[in-house]
mmCIF file of C-alpha atoms in Angstrom:
data_model
loop_
_atom_site.group_PDB
_atom_site.id
_atom_site.type_symbol
_atom_site.label_atom_id
_atom_site.label_comp_id
_atom_site.label_asym_id
_atom_site.label_seq_id
_atom_site.Cartn_x
_atom_site.Cartn_y
_atom_site.Cartn_z
ATOM 1 C CA MET A 1 -42.791 -0.183 -49.216
ATOM 2 C CA ALA A 2 -41.053 -0.032 -45.837
ATOM 3 C CA ILE A 3 -42.434 -1.048 -42.463
ATOM 4 C CA PRO A 4 -43.893 2.108 -40.871
ATOM 5 C CA LYS A 5 -41.927 3.558 -37.966
ATOM 6 C CA LYS A 6 -45.069 3.932 -35.902
ATOM 7 C CA GLY A 7 -45.871 0.631 -34.187
ATOM 8 C CA SER A 8 -42.584 -1.048 -35.138
ATOM 9 C CA ARG A 9 -39.407 -1.670 -33.191
ATOM 10 C CA THR A 10 -35.743 -1.621 -34.100
ATOM 11 C CA LEU A 11 -32.994 -4.085 -33.317
ATOM 12 C CA THR A 12 -29.254 -3.806 -33.987
ATOM 13 C CA ILE A 13 -27.218 -6.909 -34.803
ATOM 14 C CA ASN A 14 -23.533 -6.575 -35.743
ATOM 15 C CA ASP A 15 -23.937 -2.820 -36.313
ATOM 16 C CA VAL A 16 -26.872 -3.361 -38.710
ATOM 17 C CA ARG A 17 -30.247 -1.900 -37.739
ATOM 18 C CA TYR A 18 -33.410 -3.852 -38.496
ATOM 19 C CA ARG A 19 -37.040 -2.790 -38.130
ATOM 20 C CA TRP A 20 -39.633 -5.353 -37.091
ATOM 21 C CA VAL A 21 -43.353 -5.513 -36.470
ATOM 22 C CA VAL A 22 -45.689 -8.197 -35.124
ATOM 23 C CA SER A 23 -49.338 -8.683 -36.038
ATOM 24 C CA ILE A 24 -51.950 -11.348 -35.404
ATOM 25 C CA ARG A 25 -54.032 -12.610 -38.340
ATOM 26 C CA ASP A 26 -55.941 -15.787 -39.022
ATOM 27 C CA ASN A 27 -54.957 -17.273 -35.647
ATOM 28 C CA SER A 28 -51.230 -16.836 -36.288
ATOM 29 C CA VAL A 29 -48.599 -14.418 -35.040
ATOM 30 C CA ASN A 30 -46.851 -12.782 -38.001
ATOM 31 C CA LEU A 31 -43.388 -11.271 -37.699
ATOM 32 C CA VAL A 32 -41.974 -9.077 -40.484
ATOM 33 C CA ILE A 33 -38.366 -7.869 -40.407
ATOM 34 C CA GLU A 34 -36.385 -5.668 -42.785
ATOM 35 C CA LEU A 35 -33.428 -3.318 -42.772
ATOM 36 C CA ALA A 36 -34.258 -0.113 -40.912
ATOM 37 C CA GLU A 37 -32.481 2.030 -43.527
ATOM 38 C CA GLU A 38 -32.985 1.301 -47.231
ATOM 39 C CA PRO A 39 -34.919 -1.967 -46.810
ATOM 40 C CA GLY A 40 -34.609 -4.716 -49.375
ATOM 41 C CA GLN A 41 -35.843 -8.294 -49.003
ATOM 42 C CA ARG A 42 -38.253 -8.777 -46.117
ATOM 43 C CA LEU A 43 -38.152 -11.668 -43.686
ATOM 44 C CA HIS A 44 -41.527 -13.189 -42.743
ATOM 45 C CA ALA A 45 -41.976 -15.633 -39.854
ATOM 46 C CA PHE A 46 -45.277 -17.162 -38.727
ATOM 47 C CA PHE A 47 -46.209 -18.751 -35.406
ATOM 48 C CA GLN A 48 -49.408 -20.376 -34.184
ATOM 49 C CA CYS A 49 -51.346 -18.524 -31.518
ATOM 50 C CA ARG A 50 -51.551 -20.372 -28.261
ATOM 51 C CA ASP A 51 -54.780 -19.299 -26.686
ATOM 52 C CA LEU A 52 -55.091 -20.069 -23.002
ATOM 53 C CA TYR A 53 -58.407 -20.967 -21.461
ATOM 54 C CA VAL A 54 -58.886 -21.222 -17.708
ATOM 55 C CA ARG A 55 -61.721 -22.665 -15.691
ATOM 56 C CA GLY A 56 -63.459 -20.139 -13.483
ATOM 57 C CA ASP A 57 -64.805 -20.725 -9.984
ATOM 58 C CA ASP A 58 -68.166 -21.537 -11.561
ATOM 59 C CA GLY A 59 -66.586 -24.375 -13.586
ATOM 60 C CA GLU A 60 -66.954 -22.590 -16.941
ATOM 61 C CA TRP A 61 -63.995 -22.284 -19.325
ATOM 62 C CA ARG A 62 -63.083 -18.733 -20.312
ATOM 63 C CA PHE A 63 -60.561 -17.224 -22.668
ATOM 64 C CA HIS A 64 -57.711 -15.817 -20.592
ATOM 65 C CA SER A 65 -54.986 -14.576 -22.950
ATOM 66 C CA GLN A 66 -52.913 -15.344 -26.008
ATOM 67 C CA LYS A 67 -49.761 -16.259 -24.009
ATOM 68 C CA GLN A 68 -47.396 -16.008 -26.964
ATOM 69 C CA SER A 69 -45.257 -12.991 -27.533
ATOM 70 C CA ILE A 70 -42.338 -12.188 -29.780
ATOM 71 C CA THR A 71 -39.514 -10.542 -27.858
ATOM 72 C CA PRO A 72 -36.387 -8.796 -29.120
ATOM 73 C CA ALA A 73 -34.426 -11.936 -28.132
ATOM 74 C CA HIS A 74 -36.704 -14.075 -30.361
ATOM 75 C CA THR A 75 -36.316 -11.586 -33.187
ATOM 76 C CA ARG A 76 -32.522 -11.588 -32.830
ATOM 77 C CA ARG A 77 -32.407 -15.409 -33.079
ATOM 78 C CA ILE A 78 -34.711 -15.401 -36.115
ATOM 79 C CA VAL A 79 -32.619 -12.760 -37.920
ATOM 80 C CA THR A 80 -29.375 -14.603 -37.154
ATOM 81 C CA HIS A 81 -30.826 -17.910 -38.346
ATOM 82 C CA ALA A 82 -32.215 -16.379 -41.541
ATOM 83 C CA LEU A 83 -28.928 -14.631 -42.359
ATOM 84 C CA ASN A 84 -27.101 -17.953 -41.943
ATOM 85 C CA HIS A 85 -29.595 -19.665 -44.262
ATOM 86 C CA GLY A 86 -29.786 -17.339 -47.249
ATOM 87 C CA TRP A 87 -31.781 -14.230 -46.326
ATOM 88 C CA SER A 88 -30.434 -11.174 -48.195
ATOM 89 C CA PRO A 89 -31.974 -8.150 -46.458
ATOM 90 C CA ASP A 90 -30.254 -5.654 -48.766
ATOM 91 C CA THR A 91 -31.491 -7.229 -52.039
ATOM 92 C CA LYS A 92 -34.069 -4.898 -53.584
ATOM 93 C CA GLY A 93 -37.143 -6.352 -55.276
ATOM 94 C CA ALA A 94 -36.666 -9.889 -53.976
ATOM 95 C CA LYS A 95 -39.642 -11.963 -52.844
ATOM 96 C CA PRO A 96 -40.031 -12.165 -49.063
ATOM 97 C CA TYR A 97 -37.844 -14.730 -47.326
ATOM 98 C CA ILE A 98 -40.145 -17.039 -45.352
#
């Protein structure tokens, strides 16, 4: 099953198009990457959320934002690293590369 086009982004590295999507679950940021055309083995990367709390004028601490985002530059580095360490994005039926 491929990553849906809606809500995902694409990235081209060395003339190869990848599709990627980010979600937040169980207090972690989850990144899933696969080939945009005819996907095979998926790449999964997980990052801890870094919630930011700020003290208001009344002295109370309040949740401000998540302050962690995955950019195309991050995704490019992760894909490059994974390719150099054994990820085979065109291998059908393989378990996800984590």
